[in-house]
């Protein structure tokens, strides 16, 4: 049995894989990661990933980029670009060109931004998607800084926009921020707990103009990728890159 | 009288020594600095400016590379000049014009009081040959990149004492290096002093440091010789020349991937897209800001790049 353990900044996930089939998965908060490990689990079988990958039991530790590439290819073998929206950063992995970008200098395109917004409205972050769907009208929110966006939200409420319209605007600002990192492709795969927010998915589809695909259980894809690592799958396109760049 | 001459980018150190003075590359103290500069764009120039203005750097005059470096350096150099420190502005020609560069060197020689010791040209030339031998050593996997980089980066001023510096480079250990991928590091040098060591921890053997290599490959035994050589200083000229030069070096050194280090608010960051289009290698761009240990976010990028190269291989 192969075990993938993804302990990220906000949540910890585990996937148990037997004969390439997921037989169990679980998500808890990062600080409770120990709850994921049953007695009898052999450290030898664990491949870890995520921020805390080197702080938890493991036989091998891999970055979230490699884990995401493996996990997504399990469900979508012809994936082109993966966008992993995490609690503290967002990673864009271009599988066609073997490249990746990470946004971590600004919270505007990360889960932390949405938590900040939900905190301001005193609502659970899980309700953002539902509130987004109640309106088609958006309050325009600056998309350059997550912290300043909060003061802009307040200004828009003062100007008469509803909470739902402001949330709609937040999701669009979020999607614009991430879109700057994404190369133009036909299909984009979204993973990470944030994509459970349907408002984000709607905004991404509109702004990117690409087909947005979400694999089953997007929150555990990196843990799945870690579990697959022992199978030595090839996540990146193994071709001669000399053919791909212009001269 | 021997003066300490601060230099803000590559200025032929052999000329400064031949004029009887000692160069001090003001950038080389930046990575160890803990100052928080005010009015900052690029931390490199803001920090050397602050270090000079606060008296933490003991220099008698400053030579600012005003053409062929950046406008940040030009402005920060003028701020230093306004404080009363004797300052000279040096301009590399963009079009590699030999006569223009010769006239700039003549003017610099005048600022430095004229050549007094012709023999220093030959001595520095000998040191640079040792630098090239060190470079070969790491390309042949016989020296750690972190050791070689720490020596090569000091070739801009020979640590203000070429004789002691020679002793230092003679003692760089021969070490058989094990690694997973061979890397070229292009762009300005990382502001993090442990960058090369961190890369080594992830199995990345840096076999080419773009700017430090300029420090050892350029030289000359008189003004004419310096002008002929330094007109090819790749950082100061057209980017297509630089691309051709880099491509040639990458092939010679059999690199597996390229890391482009960029500095926050540095105009060289704009070159990233061009390099991505014209250097046909797996490519990672990283960015730094203030000096200190290599940040964890940057380590993640290096580790992921290493994994990607290993899997591709």
mmCIF file with all atom_site columns, N, CA and C in Angstrom, chain A residues 53-54 61-66 89 91 98-100 102-105 229 233-239 241-242 245-247, chain B residues 202 243-244 247 276-284 287-289 297-305 307-308 311-313:
data_model
loop_
_atom_site.group_PDB
_atom_site.id
_atom_site.type_symbol
_atom_site.label_atom_id
_atom_site.label_alt_id
_atom_site.label_comp_id
_atom_site.label_asym_id
_atom_site.label_entity_id
_atom_site.label_seq_id
_atom_site.pdbx_PDB_ins_code
_atom_site.Cartn_x
_atom_site.Cartn_y
_atom_site.Cartn_z
_atom_site.occupancy
_atom_site.B_iso_or_equiv
_atom_site.pdbx_formal_charge
_atom_site.auth_seq_id
_atom_site.auth_comp_id
_atom_site.auth_asym_id
_atom_site.auth_atom_id
_atom_site.pdbx_PDB_model_num
ATOM 1   N N  . UNK A 1 53  ? 6.171  19.009 4.683   1.00 0.00 ? 53  UNK A N  1
ATOM 2   C CA . UNK A 1 53  ? 6.525  17.674 4.202   1.00 0.00 ? 53  UNK A CA 1
ATOM 3   C C  . UNK A 1 53  ? 7.746  17.077 4.899   1.00 0.00 ? 53  UNK A C  1
ATOM 4   N N  . UNK A 1 54  ? 8.662  17.938 5.316   1.00 0.00 ? 54  UNK A N  1
ATOM 5   C CA . UNK A 1 54  ? 9.877  17.402 5.943   1.00 0.00 ? 54  UNK A CA 1
ATOM 6   C C  . UNK A 1 54  ? 9.730  17.295 7.458   1.00 0.00 ? 54  UNK A C  1
ATOM 7   N N  . UNK A 1 61  ? 10.121 12.787 0.457   1.00 0.00 ? 61  UNK A N  1
ATOM 8   C CA . UNK A 1 61  ? 9.344  14.037 0.514   1.00 0.00 ? 61  UNK A CA 1
ATOM 9   C C  . UNK A 1 61  ? 9.467  14.702 -0.850  1.00 0.00 ? 61  UNK A C  1
ATOM 10  N N  . UNK A 1 62  ? 8.340  15.087 -1.428  1.00 0.00 ? 62  UNK A N  1
ATOM 11  C CA . UNK A 1 62  ? 8.369  15.732 -2.750  1.00 0.00 ? 62  UNK A CA 1
ATOM 12  C C  . UNK A 1 62  ? 7.632  17.062 -2.666  1.00 0.00 ? 62  UNK A C  1
ATOM 13  N N  . UNK A 1 63  ? 7.964  17.970 -3.561  1.00 0.00 ? 63  UNK A N  1
ATOM 14  C CA . UNK A 1 63  ? 7.296  19.279 -3.541  1.00 0.00 ? 63  UNK A CA 1
ATOM 15  C C  . UNK A 1 63  ? 5.860  19.140 -4.047  1.00 0.00 ? 63  UNK A C  1
ATOM 16  N N  . UNK A 1 64  ? 5.069  20.152 -3.730  1.00 0.00 ? 64  UNK A N  1
ATOM 17  C CA . UNK A 1 64  ? 3.668  20.152 -4.167  1.00 0.00 ? 64  UNK A CA 1
ATOM 18  C C  . UNK A 1 64  ? 3.578  20.195 -5.698  1.00 0.00 ? 64  UNK A C  1
ATOM 19  N N  . UNK A 1 65  ? 4.601  20.728 -6.332  1.00 0.00 ? 65  UNK A N  1
ATOM 20  C CA . UNK A 1 65  ? 4.556  20.850 -7.796  1.00 0.00 ? 65  UNK A CA 1
ATOM 21  C C  . UNK A 1 65  ? 4.601  19.467 -8.444  1.00 0.00 ? 65  UNK A C  1
ATOM 22  N N  . UNK A 1 66  ? 5.529  18.638 -7.989  1.00 0.00 ? 66  UNK A N  1
ATOM 23  C CA . UNK A 1 66  ? 5.615  17.277 -8.514  1.00 0.00 ? 66  UNK A CA 1
ATOM 24  C C  . UNK A 1 66  ? 4.371  16.484 -8.116  1.00 0.00 ? 66  UNK A C  1
ATOM 25  N N  . UNK A 1 89  ? -0.430 30.249 -1.016  1.00 0.00 ? 89  UNK A N  1
ATOM 26  C CA . UNK A 1 89  ? 0.140  30.575 -2.331  1.00 0.00 ? 89  UNK A CA 1
ATOM 27  C C  . UNK A 1 89  ? -0.664 29.892 -3.433  1.00 0.00 ? 89  UNK A C  1
ATOM 28  N N  . UNK A 1 91  ? -0.033 28.018 -7.240  1.00 0.00 ? 91  UNK A N  1
ATOM 29  C CA . UNK A 1 91  ? 0.999  27.505 -8.141  1.00 0.00 ? 91  UNK A CA 1
ATOM 30  C C  . UNK A 1 91  ? 0.380  27.220 -9.502  1.00 0.00 ? 91  UNK A C  1
ATOM 31  N N  . UNK A 1 98  ? 6.974  22.262 -19.225 1.00 0.00 ? 98  UNK A N  1
ATOM 32  C CA . UNK A 1 98  ? 7.799  21.963 -18.047 1.00 0.00 ? 98  UNK A CA 1
ATOM 33  C C  . UNK A 1 98  ? 8.176  23.233 -17.290 1.00 0.00 ? 98  UNK A C  1
ATOM 34  N N  . UNK A 1 99  ? 7.207  24.035 -16.976 1.00 0.00 ? 99  UNK A N  1
ATOM 35  C CA . UNK A 1 99  ? 7.469  25.271 -16.255 1.00 0.00 ? 99  UNK A CA 1
ATOM 36  C C  . UNK A 1 99  ? 6.457  25.430 -15.127 1.00 0.00 ? 99  UNK A C  1
ATOM 37  N N  . UNK A 1 100 ? 6.834  26.198 -14.136 1.00 0.00 ? 100 UNK A N  1
ATOM 38  C CA . UNK A 1 100 ? 5.881  26.479 -13.069 1.00 0.00 ? 100 UNK A CA 1
ATOM 39  C C  . UNK A 1 100 ? 6.106  27.881 -12.531 1.00 0.00 ? 100 UNK A C  1
ATOM 40  N N  . UNK A 1 102 ? 4.932  30.422 -9.052  1.00 0.00 ? 102 UNK A N  1
ATOM 41  C CA . UNK A 1 102 ? 4.295  30.431 -7.738  1.00 0.00 ? 102 UNK A CA 1
ATOM 42  C C  . UNK A 1 102 ? 4.046  31.878 -7.316  1.00 0.00 ? 102 UNK A C  1
ATOM 43  N N  . UNK A 1 103 ? 2.820  32.153 -6.911  1.00 0.00 ? 103 UNK A N  1
ATOM 44  C CA . UNK A 1 103 ? 2.492  33.490 -6.414  1.00 0.00 ? 103 UNK A CA 1
ATOM 45  C C  . UNK A 1 103 ? 2.482  33.422 -4.892  1.00 0.00 ? 103 UNK A C  1
ATOM 46  N N  . UNK A 1 104 ? 3.439  34.038 -4.254  1.00 0.00 ? 104 UNK A N  1
ATOM 47  C CA . UNK A 1 104 ? 3.393  34.024 -2.793  1.00 0.00 ? 104 UNK A CA 1
ATOM 48  C C  . UNK A 1 104 ? 3.792  35.363 -2.184  1.00 0.00 ? 104 UNK A C  1
ATOM 49  N N  . UNK A 1 105 ? 4.020  36.356 -3.024  1.00 0.00 ? 105 UNK A N  1
ATOM 50  C CA . UNK A 1 105 ? 4.406  37.659 -2.468  1.00 0.00 ? 105 UNK A CA 1
ATOM 51  C C  . UNK A 1 105 ? 3.172  38.502 -2.145  1.00 0.00 ? 105 UNK A C  1
ATOM 52  N N  . UNK A 1 229 ? 3.778  8.653  -6.219  1.00 0.00 ? 229 UNK A N  1
ATOM 53  C CA . UNK A 1 229 ? 5.200  8.897  -6.492  1.00 0.00 ? 229 UNK A CA 1
ATOM 54  C C  . UNK A 1 229 ? 6.001  7.605  -6.489  1.00 0.00 ? 229 UNK A C  1
ATOM 55  N N  . UNK A 1 233 ? 5.837  7.454  -11.716 1.00 0.00 ? 233 UNK A N  1
ATOM 56  C CA . UNK A 1 233 ? 5.187  7.971  -12.931 1.00 0.00 ? 233 UNK A CA 1
ATOM 57  C C  . UNK A 1 233 ? 5.947  9.192  -13.436 1.00 0.00 ? 233 UNK A C  1
ATOM 58  N N  . UNK A 1 234 ? 5.750  9.522  -14.680 1.00 0.00 ? 234 UNK A N  1
ATOM 59  C CA . UNK A 1 234 ? 6.409  10.701 -15.242 1.00 0.00 ? 234 UNK A CA 1
ATOM 60  C C  . UNK A 1 234 ? 5.392  11.840 -15.297 1.00 0.00 ? 234 UNK A C  1
ATOM 61  N N  . UNK A 1 235 ? 5.490  12.847 -14.437 1.00 0.00 ? 235 UNK A N  1
ATOM 62  C CA . UNK A 1 235 ? 4.487  13.897 -14.466 1.00 0.00 ? 235 UNK A CA 1
ATOM 63  C C  . UNK A 1 235 ? 4.708  14.926 -15.562 1.00 0.00 ? 235 UNK A C  1
ATOM 64  N N  . UNK A 1 236 ? 5.946  15.177 -15.921 1.00 0.00 ? 236 UNK A N  1
ATOM 65  C CA . UNK A 1 236 ? 6.210  16.215 -16.909 1.00 0.00 ? 236 UNK A CA 1
ATOM 66  C C  . UNK A 1 236 ? 6.344  15.602 -18.293 1.00 0.00 ? 236 UNK A C  1
ATOM 67  N N  . UNK A 1 237 ? 6.032  16.404 -19.273 1.00 0.00 ? 237 UNK A N  1
ATOM 68  C CA . UNK A 1 237 ? 6.103  15.908 -20.649 1.00 0.00 ? 237 UNK A CA 1
ATOM 69  C C  . UNK A 1 237 ? 7.564  15.662 -21.004 1.00 0.00 ? 237 UNK A C  1
ATOM 70  N N  . UNK A 1 238 ? 7.888  14.413 -21.263 1.00 0.00 ? 238 UNK A N  1
ATOM 71  C CA . UNK A 1 238 ? 9.285  14.048 -21.441 1.00 0.00 ? 238 UNK A CA 1
ATOM 72  C C  . UNK A 1 238 ? 9.659  14.080 -22.910 1.00 0.00 ? 238 UNK A C  1
ATOM 73  N N  . UNK A 1 239 ? 9.706  15.281 -23.449 1.00 0.00 ? 239 UNK A N  1
ATOM 74  C CA . UNK A 1 239 ? 10.051 15.408 -24.865 1.00 0.00 ? 239 UNK A CA 1
ATOM 75  C C  . UNK A 1 239 ? 11.231 16.348 -25.016 1.00 0.00 ? 239 UNK A C  1
ATOM 76  N N  . UNK A 1 241 ? 12.683 19.501 -25.423 1.00 0.00 ? 241 UNK A N  1
ATOM 77  C CA . UNK A 1 241 ? 12.147 20.865 -25.326 1.00 0.00 ? 241 UNK A CA 1
ATOM 78  C C  . UNK A 1 241 ? 12.749 21.788 -26.374 1.00 0.00 ? 241 UNK A C  1
ATOM 79  N N  . UNK A 1 242 ? 13.810 21.344 -27.015 1.00 0.00 ? 242 UNK A N  1
ATOM 80  C CA . UNK A 1 242 ? 14.413 22.183 -28.048 1.00 0.00 ? 242 UNK A CA 1
ATOM 81  C C  . UNK A 1 242 ? 13.428 22.443 -29.182 1.00 0.00 ? 242 UNK A C  1
ATOM 82  N N  . UNK A 1 245 ? 10.560 25.821 -28.227 1.00 0.00 ? 245 UNK A N  1
ATOM 83  C CA . UNK A 1 245 ? 10.747 27.265 -28.100 1.00 0.00 ? 245 UNK A CA 1
ATOM 84  C C  . UNK A 1 245 ? 11.098 27.892 -29.439 1.00 0.00 ? 245 UNK A C  1
ATOM 85  N N  . UNK A 1 246 ? 10.654 29.116 -29.647 1.00 0.00 ? 246 UNK A N  1
ATOM 86  C CA . UNK A 1 246 ? 10.980 29.772 -30.917 1.00 0.00 ? 246 UNK A CA 1
ATOM 87  C C  . UNK A 1 246 ? 12.461 30.113 -31.022 1.00 0.00 ? 246 UNK A C  1
ATOM 88  N N  . UNK A 1 247 ? 12.965 30.209 -32.195 1.00 0.00 ? 247 UNK A N  1
ATOM 89  C CA . UNK A 1 247 ? 14.358 30.623 -32.403 1.00 0.00 ? 247 UNK A CA 1
ATOM 90  C C  . UNK A 1 247 ? 14.350 31.981 -33.067 1.00 0.00 ? 247 UNK A C  1
ATOM 91  N N  . UNK B 2 202 ? 19.996 20.749 -2.964  1.00 0.00 ? 202 UNK B N  1
ATOM 92  C CA . UNK B 2 202 ? 18.963 20.137 -3.812  1.00 0.00 ? 202 UNK B CA 1
ATOM 93  C C  . UNK B 2 202 ? 19.556 19.445 -5.034  1.00 0.00 ? 202 UNK B C  1
ATOM 94  N N  . UNK B 2 243 ? 22.714 36.995 -25.503 1.00 0.00 ? 243 UNK B N  1
ATOM 95  C CA . UNK B 2 243 ? 22.068 35.695 -25.707 1.00 0.00 ? 243 UNK B CA 1
ATOM 96  C C  . UNK B 2 243 ? 23.016 34.740 -26.423 1.00 0.00 ? 243 UNK B C  1
ATOM 97  N N  . UNK B 2 244 ? 23.656 35.230 -27.479 1.00 0.00 ? 244 UNK B N  1
ATOM 98  C CA . UNK B 2 244 ? 24.598 34.368 -28.222 1.00 0.00 ? 244 UNK B CA 1
ATOM 99  C C  . UNK B 2 244 ? 25.728 33.909 -27.323 1.00 0.00 ? 244 UNK B C  1
ATOM 100 N N  . UNK B 2 247 ? 24.350 31.358 -24.756 1.00 0.00 ? 247 UNK B N  1
ATOM 101 C CA . UNK B 2 247 ? 24.046 30.072 -25.409 1.00 0.00 ? 247 UNK B CA 1
ATOM 102 C C  . UNK B 2 247 ? 25.311 29.269 -25.636 1.00 0.00 ? 247 UNK B C  1
ATOM 103 N N  . UNK B 2 276 ? 13.600 33.462 -21.913 1.00 0.00 ? 276 UNK B N  1
ATOM 104 C CA . UNK B 2 276 ? 12.743 32.271 -22.001 1.00 0.00 ? 276 UNK B CA 1
ATOM 105 C C  . UNK B 2 276 ? 12.499 31.877 -23.455 1.00 0.00 ? 276 UNK B C  1
ATOM 106 N N  . UNK B 2 277 ? 12.438 32.871 -24.325 1.00 0.00 ? 277 UNK B N  1
ATOM 107 C CA . UNK B 2 277 ? 12.203 32.585 -25.740 1.00 0.00 ? 277 UNK B CA 1
ATOM 108 C C  . UNK B 2 277 ? 13.460 32.099 -26.452 1.00 0.00 ? 277 UNK B C  1
ATOM 109 N N  . UNK B 2 278 ? 14.616 32.580 -26.007 1.00 0.00 ? 278 UNK B N  1
ATOM 110 C CA . UNK B 2 278 ? 15.826 32.313 -26.795 1.00 0.00 ? 278 UNK B CA 1
ATOM 111 C C  . UNK B 2 278 ? 16.828 31.364 -26.154 1.00 0.00 ? 278 UNK B C  1
ATOM 112 N N  . UNK B 2 279 ? 16.593 30.956 -24.935 1.00 0.00 ? 279 UNK B N  1
ATOM 113 C CA . UNK B 2 279 ? 17.471 29.946 -24.333 1.00 0.00 ? 279 UNK B CA 1
ATOM 114 C C  . UNK B 2 279 ? 16.655 28.656 -24.233 1.00 0.00 ? 279 UNK B C  1
ATOM 115 N N  . UNK B 2 280 ? 17.029 27.677 -25.015 1.00 0.00 ? 280 UNK B N  1
ATOM 116 C CA . UNK B 2 280 ? 16.220 26.465 -25.125 1.00 0.00 ? 280 UNK B CA 1
ATOM 117 C C  . UNK B 2 280 ? 16.551 25.443 -24.038 1.00 0.00 ? 280 UNK B C  1
ATOM 118 N N  . UNK B 2 281 ? 16.303 25.822 -22.837 1.00 0.00 ? 281 UNK B N  1
ATOM 119 C CA . UNK B 2 281 ? 16.575 24.944 -21.704 1.00 0.00 ? 281 UNK B CA 1
ATOM 120 C C  . UNK B 2 281 ? 15.415 25.045 -20.719 1.00 0.00 ? 281 UNK B C  1
ATOM 121 N N  . UNK B 2 282 ? 15.222 24.004 -19.904 1.00 0.00 ? 282 UNK B N  1
ATOM 122 C CA . UNK B 2 282 ? 14.272 24.178 -18.803 1.00 0.00 ? 282 UNK B CA 1
ATOM 123 C C  . UNK B 2 282 ? 14.675 25.411 -17.999 1.00 0.00 ? 282 UNK B C  1
ATOM 124 N N  . UNK B 2 283 ? 13.714 26.211 -17.637 1.00 0.00 ? 283 UNK B N  1
ATOM 125 C CA . UNK B 2 283 ? 14.025 27.578 -17.185 1.00 0.00 ? 283 UNK B CA 1
ATOM 126 C C  . UNK B 2 283 ? 13.255 27.896 -15.906 1.00 0.00 ? 283 UNK B C  1
ATOM 127 N N  . UNK B 2 284 ? 13.963 28.363 -14.916 1.00 0.00 ? 284 UNK B N  1
ATOM 128 C CA . UNK B 2 284 ? 13.320 28.790 -13.675 1.00 0.00 ? 284 UNK B CA 1
ATOM 129 C C  . UNK B 2 284 ? 13.688 30.242 -13.399 1.00 0.00 ? 284 UNK B C  1
ATOM 130 N N  . UNK B 2 287 ? 13.111 35.459 -7.849  1.00 0.00 ? 287 UNK B N  1
ATOM 131 C CA . UNK B 2 287 ? 13.312 36.887 -7.555  1.00 0.00 ? 287 UNK B CA 1
ATOM 132 C C  . UNK B 2 287 ? 13.649 37.084 -6.082  1.00 0.00 ? 287 UNK B C  1
ATOM 133 N N  . UNK B 2 288 ? 14.595 37.974 -5.834  1.00 0.00 ? 288 UNK B N  1
ATOM 134 C CA . UNK B 2 288 ? 14.962 38.313 -4.464  1.00 0.00 ? 288 UNK B CA 1
ATOM 135 C C  . UNK B 2 288 ? 14.742 39.783 -4.216  1.00 0.00 ? 288 UNK B C  1
ATOM 136 N N  . UNK B 2 289 ? 14.763 40.149 -2.937  1.00 0.00 ? 289 UNK B N  1
ATOM 137 C CA . UNK B 2 289 ? 14.617 41.563 -2.591  1.00 0.00 ? 289 UNK B CA 1
ATOM 138 C C  . UNK B 2 289 ? 15.696 41.939 -1.583  1.00 0.00 ? 289 UNK B C  1
ATOM 139 N N  . UNK B 2 297 ? 10.322 30.176 0.393   1.00 0.00 ? 297 UNK B N  1
ATOM 140 C CA . UNK B 2 297 ? 9.555  30.112 -0.862  1.00 0.00 ? 297 UNK B CA 1
ATOM 141 C C  . UNK B 2 297 ? 10.479 29.896 -2.055  1.00 0.00 ? 297 UNK B C  1
ATOM 142 N N  . UNK B 2 298 ? 11.666 30.501 -1.959  1.00 0.00 ? 298 UNK B N  1
ATOM 143 C CA . UNK B 2 298 ? 12.622 30.347 -3.062  1.00 0.00 ? 298 UNK B CA 1
ATOM 144 C C  . UNK B 2 298 ? 13.222 28.944 -3.046  1.00 0.00 ? 298 UNK B C  1
ATOM 145 N N  . UNK B 2 299 ? 13.433 28.416 -1.828  1.00 0.00 ? 299 UNK B N  1
ATOM 146 C CA . UNK B 2 299 ? 13.941 27.039 -1.717  1.00 0.00 ? 299 UNK B CA 1
ATOM 147 C C  . UNK B 2 299 ? 12.966 26.048 -2.361  1.00 0.00 ? 299 UNK B C  1
ATOM 148 N N  . UNK B 2 300 ? 11.675 26.307 -2.152  1.00 0.00 ? 300 UNK B N  1
ATOM 149 C CA . UNK B 2 300 ? 10.657 25.418 -2.745  1.00 0.00 ? 300 UNK B CA 1
ATOM 150 C C  . UNK B 2 300 ? 10.786 25.402 -4.261  1.00 0.00 ? 300 UNK B C  1
ATOM 151 N N  . UNK B 2 301 ? 11.034 26.567 -4.821  1.00 0.00 ? 301 UNK B N  1
ATOM 152 C CA . UNK B 2 301 ? 11.183 26.640 -6.281  1.00 0.00 ? 301 UNK B CA 1
ATOM 153 C C  . UNK B 2 301 ? 12.416 25.856 -6.744  1.00 0.00 ? 301 UNK B C  1
ATOM 154 N N  . UNK B 2 302 ? 13.504 26.001 -6.023  1.00 0.00 ? 302 UNK B N  1
ATOM 155 C CA . UNK B 2 302 ? 14.727 25.284 -6.411  1.00 0.00 ? 302 UNK B CA 1
ATOM 156 C C  . UNK B 2 302 ? 14.521 23.774 -6.293  1.00 0.00 ? 302 UNK B C  1
ATOM 157 N N  . UNK B 2 303 ? 13.869 23.369 -5.221  1.00 0.00 ? 303 UNK B N  1
ATOM 158 C CA . UNK B 2 303 ? 13.652 21.938 -5.017  1.00 0.00 ? 303 UNK B CA 1
ATOM 159 C C  . UNK B 2 303 ? 12.749 21.363 -6.115  1.00 0.00 ? 303 UNK B C  1
ATOM 160 N N  . UNK B 2 304 ? 11.688 22.113 -6.427  1.00 0.00 ? 304 UNK B N  1
ATOM 161 C CA . UNK B 2 304 ? 10.767 21.645 -7.470  1.00 0.00 ? 304 UNK B CA 1
ATOM 162 C C  . UNK B 2 304 ? 11.467 21.604 -8.827  1.00 0.00 ? 304 UNK B C  1
ATOM 163 N N  . UNK B 2 305 ? 12.305 22.569 -9.086  1.00 0.00 ? 305 UNK B N  1
ATOM 164 C CA . UNK B 2 305 ? 13.044 22.599 -10.362 1.00 0.00 ? 305 UNK B CA 1
ATOM 165 C C  . UNK B 2 305 ? 13.980 21.385 -10.438 1.00 0.00 ? 305 UNK B C  1
ATOM 166 N N  . UNK B 2 307 ? 13.584 18.511 -8.901  1.00 0.00 ? 307 UNK B N  1
ATOM 167 C CA . UNK B 2 307 ? 12.749 17.316 -9.108  1.00 0.00 ? 307 UNK B CA 1
ATOM 168 C C  . UNK B 2 307 ? 12.343 17.207 -10.572 1.00 0.00 ? 307 UNK B C  1
ATOM 169 N N  . UNK B 2 308 ? 11.953 18.338 -11.130 1.00 0.00 ? 308 UNK B N  1
ATOM 170 C CA . UNK B 2 308 ? 11.500 18.341 -12.527 1.00 0.00 ? 308 UNK B CA 1
ATOM 171 C C  . UNK B 2 308 ? 12.629 17.909 -13.466 1.00 0.00 ? 308 UNK B C  1
ATOM 172 N N  . UNK B 2 311 ? 13.303 14.153 -13.103 1.00 0.00 ? 311 UNK B N  1
ATOM 173 C CA . UNK B 2 311 ? 12.280 13.322 -13.741 1.00 0.00 ? 311 UNK B CA 1
ATOM 174 C C  . UNK B 2 311 ? 12.410 13.375 -15.266 1.00 0.00 ? 311 UNK B C  1
ATOM 175 N N  . UNK B 2 312 ? 12.732 14.570 -15.789 1.00 0.00 ? 312 UNK B N  1
ATOM 176 C CA . UNK B 2 312 ? 12.904 14.701 -17.245 1.00 0.00 ? 312 UNK B CA 1
ATOM 177 C C  . UNK B 2 312 ? 14.095 13.870 -17.737 1.00 0.00 ? 312 UNK B C  1
ATOM 178 N N  . UNK B 2 313 ? 15.123 13.778 -16.875 1.00 0.00 ? 313 UNK B N  1
ATOM 179 C CA . UNK B 2 313 ? 16.349 13.067 -17.290 1.00 0.00 ? 313 UNK B CA 1
ATOM 180 C C  . UNK B 2 313 ? 16.095 11.605 -17.303 1.00 0.00 ? 313 UNK B C  1
#
